[in-house]
Each structure stands twice: as structure tokens, then as C-alpha cells.
Amino acid sequence: MSHWIILPIVLPAMMAAFIVLVVRHHVVLQRVFSLAGTVALLAIAAGLVIATWDGSIILYQLGNWAAPFGIVLVADRLSTLFVFLTSLLAIFVQLYAIGSKWDTRGRHFYALFQFQLMGIIGAFLTGDAFNLFVFFEVLLIASYGLMIHSGGPERFRVGVQYVVFNLLGSTLFLFALGTIYAETGTLNMADLAQRIAAAPAEHTSGIRAASVMLLMVFAVKAAILPLHFWLPSAYACAPAPVAALFAIMTKVGAYAIIRFYTLIFPPDLEATQGLFDTWLLPAALLTLILGMLGVLGARRLDRLVAFAVIGSMGMLMAAVSVFTPQGIAAALFYAIHSTLATAALFLLVDVVRDRRERNLLTFDLAPPIAGGALVAGMFFAAAIAMAGLPPLSGFIGKLLILDAAMADARMAWVWAIILGMSLIAVIGFARAGSTIFWRAHASEAAYDEGPPPEDEAALAPLPALPMVAIGGILATLVAITVFAGPLQRHLAATADQLFAPEPYISTVLGTPGKEITYKGHADEDHDKDSTARDSHGPENPETPLEEEAH
Amino acid sequence: MMEAAEILVSALIVIGALFILVGSYGLLKLDSPMSRLHAPTKSGTLGVGSTLAASMVYAFVWGVGSVHELLIMAFLFVTAPVSAMFIAKVAIHRRRVAVEPPSPPEDSTWATKAAPVAEENA
Amino acid sequence: MSLFLIVALPFLGALLPGLMIRAGRQACGMVTFLVTLTAFLGLMTHLPAVMAGETVTARLDWMPSLGLNFNLFVDGLGLFFASLILGIGLLIITYARFYLSREDNMGEFYTYLLLFQGAMVGIVLCDNILMLLIFWELTSLSSFLLIGYWKHLPEGRQGARMALAVTGAGGLAMIGGMMLLGNIAGSYDLTVILQHRDEIQASPYYMPALILILLGCFTKSAQFPFHFWLPHAMAAPTPVSAYLHSATMVKAGIFLMARLWPVLSGTDAWFILVTGAGLVTMVIGAIVALFKNDLKALLAFSTVSHLGLITMLLGTGTPFGAMAAVFHILNHATFKAALFMSAGIIDHEAGTRDITLLGGLRRLMPVTFVIATIASLSMAGIPFLNGFLSKEMMLEETTHTTLFGNPMLVPVLATIGALFSAAYSFRYIVHTFLGPERDDYPGHPHDPGVGMWGPPALLVILVIAIGIAPFLAEPLVKTVTAAVLGGTAELPDAHLKIWHGVTPALWMSVIAVAGGIILLLMFKPLSRAWAAAGPPFAKAIFDAIIAMLVAIAQAVTGRLHDGSLTRYAAIFTVTVFAVTAHAWFSGGVGLPSRDALPIEPVPMTAWILLVTATAVLLRYHRNRFLALILMGVVGLVVSMAFAYLSAPDLALTQLSVEVVTIILLLLALNFLPRYTPVESTAGRRLRDGVISIGAGVGAAALIYTMMLRDFVEPSISAYHLENSYKGGGGTNVVNVILVDFRGFDTFGEIIVLGIAALIIYAITEALLSGPVRARLLNRPTEDVAGDAHPMMMVVVTRVMMPVVLMVGVYIFLRGHNEPGGGFIAGLVVAIGVVMQYMASGYSWASARQRYPFHGIIGTGVLVAGLTGIGAWFFGAEFLTSSFGYFRIPPFEEFELATAMGFDLGVFLCVVGAVMLSLESFSRLARRSDTEVNEYAMDIDPSRDDAPQPTGKEG
Amino acid sequence: MASRLTRRIFPHPLLTLLLTLVWCMLINTPSTGAVAFGLILGILIPILTAAYWPQRPLMRRPYRMVSYILIVVWDIVLANVQVALIVLFKSNARMKPNWVCIPLDLRTPEAIAILAGTITLTPGTVSADLSDEGHSLLVHALDAPDPDAVRDDIKHRYERRLKEIFE
Amino acid sequence: MIIYALYFAFAAVGLSQVLALWRLLIGPGSGDRVLALDTISVNAVALIVLYGILTQTQVYFEAALLIAMLGFVSTVAYARFILRRDVIE
Amino acid sequence: MELLLASAVGVLTAAGVYLVLRQRTFPVIVGTAFLSYAVNVFLFASGRLAVQQPPVLNDAAAAYTDPLPQALVLTAIVISFGMTAVVVMVALGAYLSSEDDHIDDRPETGDEGAQS
Ligand code: NA
Ligand code: NA
């Protein structure tokens, strides 16, 4: 068997542990090791994408235990796609963190960073519902640390809210898992699919309750209304590279919804009719509306981008909630696109923050920043992508979603809201960009008593590495636009694979695991209970208690 | 023999339970914090000790034998005075005593009442 | 030249000006000119084929699955528009080179211009409507950059945003329309769509598609009521206005109506919408234009009016109307570009565009005067100029048009439009150039260099040439019209000529010109009346709408996200409750299949304890210390319940975690207020009570129902029970699950714990390196008891800690077969160490601590991970376990399992994590006035006898 | 040299003994293997924790500890019955709680701790505090009309014996 | 006979827990509450041991040991908090 | 027995939710601790209840209590401990750096704050 599947999980974990153990006092070494680890991760992820390109499903039985009894990792097109995306994003984010020196503004940045990668990738790869919970927790707790990295009153206050809200989400996850285990007696996702499909028709309440509870758990991650409240402040307050990395975190929720509601609770499942097919689309559209209203109404650039994330999740989930291969394929394209676009925006916001006087992110008047044309140009490109205007990937994503929505009876609503909200986003981004980047040029005239003394930060030349990182993300956006055709073919194949889950299920459940050869004690006549002091011993079988209990 | 053992175990259990009950009853009944401290620290400890002894006897008669109950007993007996002392210190510190303790025959004051600054110089 | 190259050239070339600007403005302008010229010449290579009626195509697959492909084609219509775009582009580039001042970033300007040019060429040449949408929106974006080019001008920024909002909105609507259209036709390729007239017009989606597409066209082409953005776009530098509003941007909508004419026109809906909008726009634009004092605003509204004219012509749906439209597009492009450029010259030289500050320029700027006059007269529809010809055709067409059953409506309105058109054209000449010379011009008016007047002059020559010899343009116009008709109708028989005889159109023309002169003569009183009437300003309405949107957005998002976690949590709970309840009650619950266990007195007592403690805690939670004590009770009861329910491992874990948690909370409470103030009103508490009772009842009902029913299939744990000993080598199934069957969960779990400790450490560091540090150090010392490190505690700890460590080792070693294991052992050991810390204090104990807790965590994770990896070397999966039984005298036979290595990692990680967390908390508590205690205990009478302290050794 | 090495290996020999005993109790089934393993741990753990117990308390006559423990156990049983009777049958009003101060002759912390522990576990008394230099012990008696008698009893019955063992 | 002794013991200890909880709730001092909690945990040890006799198993030994040990540690922690506000200093 | 356990889960959940809805960080943290008690018992009960069953394999036993939920609860307990530790520290950081332990960014207006 090949160990490639588990490497993306074990490698960051070991790297983080190594960083904590050996190089926790050397920032340069931490950078080197962490970056090297991430590059290796990307290579492995690429290998996994290639290995699953033809539709093969790779199974990894941890501890060599057969599913559903042990935990399995499953690599298929969907999971490897997200693993690759995560690794790619991680490289850019890390370059930015190095270039902007964010990594030195607090302790244990790289350990947390690598653990975060481990959690995210583990969530994508696992084939076990409870193990998914564990990886959710890994990624969450790492995100708590990263979110409040470097501290500060505002970050702590927002951090408390972020943590508490997600604790509620985690609690709900456990309630859901308890319910699902109580109903089905299993935790393996493929096994769940089989058992739920075979569940008696008169006894569906528990399964239905579990299915919506899980949906809400994932909806918290995916920031779907009305469970999204944790997001705006947390993302706005998080250090830029962290916020950029968080761009993939919402996708974990989306991934889980796609996985669970194609594999375990597929749209044609009798037991769960009338649930997510009814509720998810309205929720997604409301999310879209709220996100874009947030873009329009934001008073600060960082919050604007945070709301753009919510809006993008609304778009994505609108596509998912059509629950057709076409819809899922569109959602996947949009997921890739929006991850990169929001990451780029968060990093650009940080560049602006760093270079504006008093780190202003409000739309107040401030002098222009050095290298403003480059930053403005990049912001323009990223905003275009985010708002779904041509020529970047956002537009293609939008077309794909609109196209997919034709299959839904509520198409008119979907179209009207998506298009209407695109307009709102365009207006919002135009308002923000023209204020931040253009109005600055009016500042000399606008100040009554002459311009304020020039800020050193604003005049220093742009540091190269951060711009390379952002440029890299934008270049990737351009690349997925140019190669949208082949990419879309792959995503369509991915979606088709999701809607034909039999190979997945049979691979997971049909692969034999460990052969159990009985290894008793050295002297065979000892039986297993002789070590166990479970009873007071077999010598006096009639104890007074048993006697009386008869 | 078995009957004797049965009687012994039962007696130990009942005695233990009674002591425990008395300890908790005293905890509720006694009217000052320092007095309340006496009941559970002693009766409780002996009550649990008696129960543990019952368990040991039971194991020796009807099982393969067991001595690890002694360990729990030792644990309780060693820690109970420390817990009691801490709670007494709380009572003294929070002035929840009916009568203030008299001055020590030697030294200037009781440790709990010693101001932290003075204690640093000690 | 390849069509791809023609479209790509402006985009690729857009990179050049930015680079060339370092070589100077001349080089910058030159390279832009050359790029455009190359594209233009490339386009001209297709002229012969197109004039011969052929269609040149180029195809490239992009996203075939979506139907989005890079397909281009050029026919008469495309060639016509592309030539206009590139040809006038050349003139504009030349003009701009001289128009822009030294302060303006020319590289940036030409970059935007080329982007815009490319997008326009893309629109007119593309054969895929999705592709067309892309170019369409690109024109919106690039025009946004162009209009906002003068960033320091608020009008520029606002105008740019307004243009983007309006045209962007139209573009978005058009996305919908185009996708519907493509779906009806089964393809997004224009050439295919154009073949499906009947299907399209029969489809139920025709109406929505038509409306959505027209929304795009009308906004782009500034048709009423979307016309208002155009005048505000005049804040752009004049070359931009000249380019965007004569030949390009605003013509994009016209182009698209023409392009889709074969499939969309001919229906009542089309006729009413397009003709109606065009007519209204034409009249309103003309009227408003007359009263504009800004030269460019006047021209802008005149553009609105003329676009309305063309739209109206396309709306009639007749071949003749189409031909007139095509001809007017050409004519309007020529005279309007010339007019904009002349307005720019005036602005540039006289220093103002305000018509009220001008007049009498004819002697000062004779060349400009000539150019502007000829162009204006063409616009007014004076014979022998091209504007006259197409306007005659328009008027002719209106006489055959019946709108709302009234044959007079269209002709009369058209005449009124023409009349105002003549009026403002005359005003442009009269109020700018005629009249007495003034001495208060803001600048020093004089003719500019040939670089600036050359381009409009060239256009004026065209104006005259076509006006005198229209037959020259006829082949072109006919080819283009044929392309517009797209084979759905016969090309009209008419010819382009000056004299058609005395037709109604001629009379209408005469009325228009004469009326125009009269209007101009009456201008002053009319102007006063206009000002008094106070017509609504579209900008004000638009601004109000945007402001309202922003206000709504801020109200909605601000109100919802006001940072009130309590409300977020309430919404979360209610949502979860409601959705789950809905799911539950809409399904079915089978009958109970299990008997309930009897209720016994001891569990009943425990239940009473738990409920009482919880209730009292809720009542008195504001006393935080009491809350923690009650939490201790609840934790103990829960642990006991686990023990009672045959889960000793759980009981042990819950207990030890409980204690560590309490210690953590106590450590934190040291810094926090000890009481929670009453802040919630009774109503709010009632609300929260209702929500929480709902949640509680829900959870209870859910688990109660399920406990009395069986699994749908037997649980997988039967396998674990079956194979725990045989395959995992342990009789404690729970532990075997933890370290073997589901060891990967445990791996994640210890990482969570490790991360928690790292975060706590990092936060401590952040706090201690910030402003908080000083506050912490100088916290007032409260009234605390003496004797921080009591002798009895220290002495007992000296014995107890080693014993506790022993117990830890014991629990660790037996975990595989009996309750216990690495996790509980880790907690026990940690608690033993904590005992030591509590006894002798943090600083005394940590000075004697030899192993950094970070390192212990790292080692733990590494050991656990490496144990898992170890299996690889035996060709097995991560965490595959192995075990065996060994006998080494004097020891009894014992079992060694690789899972123990994993458990050791767990153990280390737990010890490290718990200790690092506790240590971090106690580091915060250090005050500046406390000294590190030198001795383990504060009071030690034996020190009286032993003068040399031994406390430091060891 | 040798003694220093011995001190490194056996910082607290009695602790080693105790730990070995604890291990045997934990294992609960007597065997040489258990004793051997217990001994190994009994040696290792004190070495690991030696830093936390820097001085080795002097015990001159450790064997007398046995008789002391027996006395205390007996007293505990008696004391509990006494306390139980007081708690059950004596009203709060008739009880005479009192403070008892005991000047200490003991100087070794370990010995003082054992004394204090003994006092708490035995008849109606709880050791509550130590004086600020460790020369007196504060004891609370649940029902002691005559505190001096209690003091003398404690000094005679327990402190004297401990003094013999430790000093 | 033993079973009846056990039933009696369960009842007595259960009652003791209720009494101790009562003290915990009425206080009045924090020290009283800590003492009550300590009593509850010591009584819990007895409950576990009794349950071990009832079910004739020794697997609950560790639980009893741990409750004894942890009860002590938490009592000290609570008391230290009242005395010094800082549990580990 | 099932009724006792289910109602205990209900009481713990209700208490947890009520405390989580309070306005200061400390009760909220206590609330999350209660929620984790509740969910741990819930998860445990998903394996159905068994009284006086051997928790460890032996030959004499006819049936066992379900070990899988126990393992899950163990994992959940540990994870929630880690989470609690972090949230306590973050809350402390928030309080120490702004001298305010409100969990809401600003106290709610309207029916709130009358007494604060
Ligand atoms: Na917890
Ligand atoms: Na675990």
C-alpha cells in the first residue's frame, strides 16, 4: 500500500512538533523548515491529484483496520482537489507571513500554522464522521491561536467571541454525532451511507434530526446565515496571513456539506426529503445578500473583505444547494476561485493597512501610499475577481452557477439575487477602492492646513516578498481563468464521481483489513481473563452477593 | 468461618456507612465553621476506612485477596489533615471563628495572620 | 491578420505604454498609436472579403462544457464598428498626446485606453455571447478607470462609479438575458443564435431575455431612464469623452441591438420597448442638451438624444430603419467625435467649458471655429453635411411608423427632437464663437497645434465628404445593413442621396431647422423658465438611491453584526432547535424496542445532587467562586455516573480533567472580578430561560427516544469487543479503541491539547510583552493570608508527589488491559506536579524543573507520530499495532504492544500541555513586589539550627 | 564520595521503600516481579524528584514509628466514636469548642507535620495553624472545657514520641 | 446479609451526600462550602468502594484512588484561592 | 434510569445554554463547560445504557457496555478541556487588556444596561 495519502496529515503534524521541540527559538529556521514542509506538502498534494485524476479512489486504513471498524482516509477527486488547494494557498500565505514579518509578532506562528494545515487537510481526507470532528477541532483550535496571534485588546475580545461561537458549533457536532451513532451504530461515512439508505421508513426522525444538525454544524463553518455571526469580526481582526489562510476554512464547511449530502444523505434519499432541499437554497441566497450588503455597507476595508467572504460562501452554497452534478461542479470552481480571491484581498488589505498613516482601514482621508499604483492595480484585479466581473475567474464561476441554477425550480430567484448582489458588490468595491486609492490623491487639496507630515511607513518602498505572494495568488487566478476549460472538465468529473458513490462505498467497505492472528500468552493455557482482575476470581464462584441476588 | 466473615464484612460496611452519615450530619448540624471541620475530617475518614476494610476482607474471603484498599486509606489519612488545616486557615483568615485564636505562646502571631510582607522577611 | 491578434493587440499593447513612459511621452504616445494602427491595418486586411459578403471566423475552445468559447467573426457590422473603434481611436490617441498635461500619467492613460479599445473590439468581433459579455463588462471596467482617471477630482471619482454602477447593472441584467437566449437557441455562439429567430421568438423565455438584454443595451447606450450617467462621465479628460461617447462605449448598446436585430426585432414587444425608449430619449436628451451650459454636458445630452434616435430606428424593425440607423451611427461618430475634440480644444485653450463664459472666439480660434461649426451644422441636420442625410432617413422612417395606434405620435415627437437638436447645435456655435470678443476668458484662447486640431479636422472632412457624396458611403452602409438584417429581410432598395424630392421628411426637416433658430432666439426666457421649472436631476435621484442602499446595507449588517455574542448565541440556539424540531417532527419515530432500566435510589440521589447543584448554580452564578464549587459537584456526579454506568475509563478521565479545569478557572478568576453584576433585565432572563429550556427539553427528548430504541443495524462496536484482545492485544476495549482501532482520533486529540497549551503560552507572552505587563506587575496586593507555602502541605507533598507519580506509571502501564492509559496517567502525573507547584510555589518549583514543557509536548507528538510511522517499516499502515508477550526473570510474563509507544506519546503530550498551561497562568500572576522564595516552605523552625541553607541544592 | 553517590541514587531510602510498597499494593498480587519492578520505580522516581525534597530528614529511631502508628490508629478509632457521640447527642449549645496552643519542642518539619496530622485525626482536635516562626501549633478542640489538659495530653502522648523518633 | 448491609450503606451514604450538599448550598462561608465539597468527594470514595463490593469487581479501585487524590488537590486549590487568590504562586 | 439520564442531559444542556447567554465571559465559560458535560453524557448514552456490566473483557460476561461511545466521549472530554483552557486564557487576555469582561463588544441597548 502507499502511504502518500497520510503524508499530508502526518507531515505538518510532525513538522509542527519538530518546530516546537527543536527550533522554537530560531525564527529563520522555523521559516525554512515550515516553508520546506509546505512545499513538500504541495508536491504530495499534486501527486494525489494526479493519482486520483482517472477517478480512482485510494483508501488508507489506519492501523490496518478494515472500515467501518477503524478509521480510514479516502482520497478521491474531491478530497485531493481541496488538499491541493490548501497546500497551494499555504505557500503564498507563508511567503507573505515571512515578507511581512507577521510570523515574528507572536509566539509559535509556524507550529500553529502547520497544525492548522494538518487539521484542514485531515478534514478533507478522512472517511470517518467522528474523525472529521477531531480534525475540525484541530483546525479550529489552531485557528484560535492564529487569530489572536500577537494579541492586542481588540483581537482578544473578538477572539473570545470567535472561540465561544465555535465551541457551540463543536457541541452541536457532538450532539449530531451522538444522534447519528445512536441511530445507525456506525461512524464510517461509507457505512453510514449504506445503513441510512437501508433504514426502516417508519423510523426516520432521528436520521432527519442528525442530518440537519450536521448541516448546521457545517453551515457554521461555511458561514451560512444565520450561523455566520462568528465570521466578520474574526476575519477582519485576524492577522492578514491568517485571514488569508482562513479563506480555506470556510471551504471545509462547504466540502463537508458536499461530501455528506452527496454520499450519506444524497438528494434522492427517501428519509431526508423536504429538509436541505428546502432550506439550504434560501439560506444560501440570504447569505449572499447579507455578504454583499456587508460589502456595500462596510466602514472599514477589512470588514468589507470579511463580508465578501460571506457573500462568496452564499454564492458557493447556492450552487451546492441545486444538488446536481452541474451545480456541484460550479460550486467547486467557485470554491477554488473564491479561496484565492479572498486570500489575495486580505493580504492586500494588510499592505494598505501597513502603509496608511495610523494603520487606517476606514474610508477616511489619508495620503496616498507609495507603490499605490501597483497595490491599487492588484486590488482592482482581486476585487474584479471577487465581484464576479470579467475577465477573471469570478465571472466564469458566476456563469457556471447561473447555468447550473437553471435546473432548479427557483431559478428566477437565484438569478435575480445573484445578479442583483453582483451589482451591489460592484458598487461596494468601487466605492471602497476609489475612496482608498483614488481619493488619496485629492488629499493635498483636501487638507485645510496642508498635508500632514509624511508617514515613513507610507513612503517606504513596497517590500518584495509580500507582493510576490499576492502576485502569485493573482497569477493563479489568471491561470484558473485561462485553463478554465480543462479545470472545469476535471471538476465535472469530480461531481460525477460524487453522484455515483458506489465505487467509493465499495472501496471503503470492501477492502479487507488486518488479518487477526490470535497471539495468546507464551503459555497458551492462560486465557485472556487471567490478567484481568475483573472478578474476584473463579475459585469461589458462589459469592454471598450472587447467592442473595438469585 | 464464612458466616463470621459475612458478619464482619456487613458490620464493617454498616459501621462505615454510619460514620460517614454522622460526619455529614455533623457537617450540617454543627454551628461554627471550626466545629464543623471536626465531623467529616474524622468520621468521614474512618467511615471510608471501614468501608475499605470491608472490601479487603471481602476480597480475601471470596476473591484472590486485595491490599490496595490500604493505599486509598493511607491516602485519605495523609491528606485529610492538610485539607483540614487549609480550611481552618480559611476560617481564621476570613474571621469566621467564634473566638479569635489566642496569641501563640512562642513567636509573634499565627502564620495565617502574618502579613505577606512580614512573611517575605522571615 | 488573425482575428485573435486583432482583438489581442490592444490588450497586449496595454502593457507597453506603462513601460514606454520612461522613454518619454512621445514614445509612449507613439507606441500606443502603432499598436492601434497595426490592429486597424490588420482589420483592413479583411475588408475585401467582408465587402464581398463573406464572414471571416476564428474559433478557439475555452470552456466547451459551458459553451463559453473564444469564437470571433467579422462581417459587415463587425468590421464597420471595429473600424470606427480603431480608426477614431487613432485620432483620439494623437489628440490625447497633446491634450494631456505634464502632470498627467500618460502611461496609465494609454494603458486604460488600450484596454478599453480591446474590450470594444472584442464586443464587436466576437461570435459567442458569453465572450461578448466578458468584453461588455470589460468596457464597463476600463471606462471606470478612464472616467476616474483624474483621481483628484471628486466628480471624476463619482462619475466613474456612477457609470460603472449603471452600465455594470445593465451588464449583469444582460448576463441573464444572454444565458436565456443561449439556452433557447442551444448555443451561445452568435452565428448559431442568429439562425434561430423563430424558436427564440416563440419561447416563453423570449420576453425575459429581451427585457434583460435591452436593459444592458439601454444602460450602455444611455437610453432613458438610464441616461444620467453619461453627462457625469464628462468629468473624464476630453479625449476619453470623445472616444467613449462618439464611437465606442455608448455605441456598444446600439451595436448589440443591431447585432441581435435578426432574432429579437419584429415583435410588438421589441417595437414598443425599443422605439418607445429611443423616442423618449431622443426628445428628452435634446431638450436637456439645449439648456446645458457646460459644453461637454451639452454634447453629452446631445449624444443621449442621438443614441435615442438610432435606437428608435432599430426599434421600428424595418430594413429601411436599420439602414438609416447604420448610416446615422457612422455620421454621428464623425461629427460627434469632432465636436468633443473641439470642445476639448476650447477648454484647453480658453480655460473653461462654461458656455456662459465664452463667446466671440471665432477670431481668436478660427480653425477650431470652422471645425466646430461644420460638425455642429451636421448635427443640426443642415444639408450637404452627413447629419442631414441620416436625419432625413430617420424622419422618413417615422412617417411610416405607428405607435400605440397613433400614426402621428412618432413623427411629431421626432420632429420635436430634431428641432431641439438643431437648437442646441446652433447654440453651440453661436454662444461659443459668435458675439463680441470678451476680455474675461480664464485662459488665452488661440488655436492649438495641428496635433490637436488635425484629428477633428480629418473627421470634418469626412462629414463634408459624405454629406456631398453619400454614394461613397453607400456600399459600406449597405454591407453593414445586410449584416444587421442577417438574411431575415431584404436589403431596402433605397439609395443614399441628397435629394429625395419634396417629401414629408423634408418638411419636418425644415420645421426642425426653423424651429431651432426660433428657439435659440428665445433662449434667454426659455432658459429662465427651465431653471424655474427645476427639472429633476437624475444624479440626485441616483445618489439618493445609492445612499439609501448604503444606509440599508449599513443598517442591516451593522444591526445584525453589532458584536453582541449573546444574541448570536441565542440565534444559533433557536435556529438549531427550530430546524432540528422541524426535521424530527416531519419524520417518523418507531416504537420503543428496549426496556428501560429500573431507577435505583443511588442514581436517584446522584440525580438530585446534580439537579440541585445545577439549579443553585444558575440562581447564584454571579458568585463566581460558588459557581466553581458547584461545578465541582456537577463534575463529580457526572464522573460517578460514568462509573455507575460501567465506564470507569470515562469516570477517571472526567475526574482528572475536572480538577485541572477547576484549577485553571481558579487561576483565571484570580484576575477577574469575583462577582458578575446583574445586567440582564427580567425580560431578557426570561427569554434566555425559555431558549435554554427549549434546548434542554430538545436534547433530553432526543436522547430519551433513542435510548429506548435499537440501532438500525448492530453497532460496529461488536467487532471491537470481538477483536480487542485477539487483534489489539488488550482487554480494555475502550483503551484499545483509543490507541489502536481509533488511534488516529487520539493522535488528533493530543494535538488539540498540545495546541491549546502553545496558544496559552503564546497569549501569556503577548500579554507580558505588552502594556498589560506593567498593570499585572503592579496590581494592588489584596488582603491575603500569610504563609503562602505551608509546612504541612510541603511535607505531605514530598511524600505524596512521588507516590502520585508511581500511581501515574501504574495507570499508564495497565491501561491496555484495565481502566487507565496514557491520557489519564498524564493527567495524574501532571496533577502530582501541580501539587508540588501549589505547595512550594511556581518559582521555587519551576527553578527545579529540568525539562521544558514545550519540549515535552513536542516530544509527545513526535513519539506518538513516530510510533505510527514505525509501522511503515514493516510494510503496514500508520498506527498499525503489534504486540507480544515476553518473560524476563524475575518479572512475570508481560505484554509489550507498540500501542504503548503511542500511549507514551499521549502521556508526554498531556503532561507537557497541562503543565505549560498552568505554568503560563501562574506566570501572569507574578507581581513585582513578590520575591522568589528561596525555600520550599515559608516557615521552617529547623532552619534556626541549620545556618547554611540547603534549599538551593538538588 | 561513595556516600555522595549513594545520596544521588537513594536520596530518600525510606521513600524508596515506601514506593516499592505502594507499587506492590497497586499491583495487588504479590510476586517477585512486582517487587523488583516496584524497586526499580522506587529508585527512579526519588531520583527524578530529588530536587523537590532537598534535605534528608534525620530519623534517629525509625523503628519506633511502628508503635507510634499503632497508637495513633487506636486513638483514631476511639476518637471517631467519641466525636460521633458528641455530634449525635450533644447540642451545639452545650459544646465547648476551644482553641489550644501548643508550644513545640519539635524542629524537624516532617516531625511537626506528622504531629499536626496526628492531632487532626485524633479525638476532637484539629490542627489549624502554625505560628509565624514555627514554634507553636494552633489546635482547635471540638469540645474541650480544659484546653490545657488537651495540650498536655498531646505533648505527652504524641510529641514526646515523635521527638524520640526524629531528634 | 452483605447485600442488605450494602443497601443500607448506599442509603446512608446517599443521604450523607444530600446533607453535605445542603451544607454546600447554605454555606455560609466559602470555607464551609469547600469543606462540604471535600466531604462529598470523600463520601464518593466510599460509594465507589461499596459499588465495587456490590459488583464484585476491582476495576473501580483506580476511580476511588483518584477521587481521594483529586479531591485533596481540589480542596487545596479552592482553599488556596480563598487564602491567597493565587492557586500556584 | 434512561429517564434520569435523559433529564440530566436536559438540565445540563439548559444550564449550559442559559449561562452561555450571559453577558460576561466567566459565566459563558462555565456555560460551555456545562454544555460539554451535557454532550458527553449524551454521546455516552448513544451506546445505550448498561448497569453492572463488566467494562473490561472477561470470559464470564455475557454482554458488555458499548465501548465505542466511551472512546468517543474520552476524546471529546480531552478536546473540550483543551478548548476550555484556551477560551479561559483568551477571555483573560481580553479582560486584562481592556479591563472589561463583557462578552459583547458593547452592551446591548434597549432592554439591557438599565442596571449596568
Ligand atoms: Na469542558
Ligand atoms: Na483519548
Coordinates of C-alpha atoms in Angstrom, one line a residue, chain A residues 67-223:
Chain A
A67 CA -13.7 0.0 7.7
P68 CA -16.1 0.6 9.3
F69 CA -14.2 -0.6 12.4
G70 CA -11.1 1.5 12.1
I71 CA -10.6 5.0 10.7
V72 CA -9.9 5.3 7.0
L73 CA -8.6 8.0 4.8
V74 CA -10.2 8.3 1.4
A75 CA -8.6 10.2 -1.5
D76 CA -10.9 10.8 -4.4
R77 CA -11.1 13.7 -6.8
L78 CA -12.9 15.9 -4.4
S79 CA -10.7 15.5 -1.4
T80 CA -7.4 15.7 -3.3
L81 CA -8.6 18.8 -5.0
F82 CA -9.1 20.6 -1.7
V83 CA -5.8 19.2 -0.3
F84 CA -4.0 20.7 -3.3
L85 CA -5.8 24.0 -3.0
T86 CA -4.9 24.2 0.7
S87 CA -1.3 23.5 0.1
L88 CA -1.1 26.0 -2.7
L89 CA -2.7 28.7 -0.6
A90 CA -0.4 27.8 2.3
I91 CA 2.7 28.5 0.2
F92 CA 1.5 32.0 -0.7
V93 CA 0.3 32.8 2.7
Q94 CA 3.6 31.7 4.2
L95 CA 5.6 33.8 1.8
Y96 CA 3.5 36.7 2.9
A97 CA 3.9 35.9 6.5
I98 CA 7.7 35.9 6.1
G99 CA 7.8 39.0 4.0
S100 CA 5.5 41.0 6.2
K101 CA 7.2 39.7 9.4
W102 CA 3.8 38.7 10.8
D103 CA 5.4 35.5 11.9
T104 CA 7.6 37.3 14.4
R105 CA 4.8 39.3 16.1
G106 CA 3.9 36.5 18.4
R107 CA 4.9 33.0 19.5
H108 CA 4.5 29.7 17.8
F109 CA 3.3 31.0 14.5
Y110 CA 4.7 28.2 12.4
A111 CA 3.7 25.4 14.8
L112 CA 0.1 26.7 14.8
F113 CA 0.3 27.2 11.0
Q114 CA 1.4 23.6 10.4
F115 CA -1.1 22.2 12.8
Q116 CA -3.8 24.2 11.1
L117 CA -2.8 22.7 7.8
M118 CA -2.9 19.3 9.4
G119 CA -6.4 19.9 10.6
I120 CA -7.7 21.2 7.3
I121 CA -6.2 18.5 5.3
G122 CA -7.2 15.8 7.7
A123 CA -10.8 17.1 7.4
F124 CA -10.6 16.7 3.7
L125 CA -9.2 13.3 3.7
T126 CA -10.9 11.4 6.4
G127 CA -13.6 8.9 5.7
D128 CA -15.0 8.8 9.2
A129 CA -17.5 11.1 10.7
F130 CA -16.0 11.3 14.2
N131 CA -12.5 11.7 12.9
L132 CA -13.9 14.6 10.9
F133 CA -14.9 16.1 14.2
V134 CA -11.4 15.6 15.6
F135 CA -9.9 17.3 12.6
F136 CA -12.4 20.1 12.8
E137 CA -11.3 20.7 16.4
V138 CA -7.6 20.6 15.4
L139 CA -8.2 23.2 12.7
L140 CA -10.4 25.2 15.0
I141 CA -8.0 25.4 17.9
A142 CA -5.1 26.2 15.7
S143 CA -7.2 28.9 14.2
Y144 CA -7.9 30.3 17.6
G145 CA -4.2 30.6 18.2
L146 CA -3.6 32.1 14.8
M147 CA -6.5 34.5 15.0
I148 CA -5.2 36.1 18.2
H149 CA -1.6 35.8 17.2
S150 CA 0.3 38.8 18.5
G151 CA -2.6 39.8 20.8
G152 CA -4.0 43.2 21.4
P153 CA -7.3 44.2 23.1
E154 CA -9.5 44.1 20.0
R155 CA -8.1 40.8 18.9
F156 CA -8.7 39.2 22.3
R157 CA -12.2 40.5 22.6
V158 CA -13.1 39.3 19.1
G159 CA -11.2 36.1 19.9
V160 CA -13.4 35.3 22.8
Q161 CA -16.5 35.6 20.6
Y162 CA -14.9 33.5 17.9
V163 CA -13.9 30.8 20.2
V164 CA -17.2 30.7 22.1
F165 CA -19.3 30.6 19.0
N166 CA -17.3 27.8 17.6
L167 CA -17.5 25.9 20.9
L168 CA -21.2 26.0 20.4
G169 CA -20.7 24.6 16.9
S170 CA -18.5 21.9 18.2
T171 CA -21.0 21.0 20.9
L172 CA -23.7 20.7 18.2
F173 CA -21.3 18.5 16.2
L174 CA -21.1 16.1 19.1
F175 CA -24.9 16.1 19.6
A176 CA -25.2 15.3 15.9
L177 CA -22.6 12.5 16.1
G178 CA -24.3 11.1 19.1
T179 CA -27.6 11.1 17.4
I180 CA -26.2 9.5 14.3
Y181 CA -24.4 6.8 16.2
A182 CA -27.4 6.1 18.3
E183 CA -29.5 5.6 15.1
T184 CA -27.1 3.7 13.0
G185 CA -24.4 2.2 15.2
T186 CA -21.6 3.3 12.9
L187 CA -19.4 6.3 12.2
N188 CA -17.7 5.5 8.9
M189 CA -19.1 7.7 6.2
A190 CA -19.5 4.9 3.6
D191 CA -21.1 2.7 6.2
L192 CA -23.4 5.5 7.2
A193 CA -24.5 5.9 3.6
Q194 CA -25.3 2.2 3.4
R195 CA -27.1 1.9 6.7
I196 CA -29.1 5.1 6.3
A197 CA -30.2 4.0 2.9
A198 CA -31.5 0.8 4.4
A199 CA -33.1 2.3 7.5
P200 CA -36.7 1.5 8.1
A201 CA -39.0 4.0 6.6
E202 CA -41.2 4.4 9.7
H203 CA -38.3 5.4 11.8
T204 CA -36.7 8.4 10.2
S205 CA -36.9 11.2 12.8
G206 CA -33.5 10.5 14.3
I207 CA -31.8 10.4 11.0
R208 CA -33.5 13.5 9.9
A209 CA -32.6 15.3 13.0
A210 CA -29.0 14.2 12.7
S211 CA -28.8 15.2 9.1
V212 CA -30.0 18.8 9.8
M213 CA -27.8 19.1 12.9
L214 CA -24.8 18.1 10.8
L215 CA -25.9 20.5 8.1
M216 CA -25.9 23.3 10.7
V217 CA -22.5 22.3 12.0
F218 CA -21.1 22.6 8.6
A219 CA -23.1 25.7 8.0
V220 CA -21.3 27.3 10.9
K221 CA -18.0 26.6 9.3
A222 CA -19.3 27.7 5.9
A223 CA -20.7 30.8 7.4

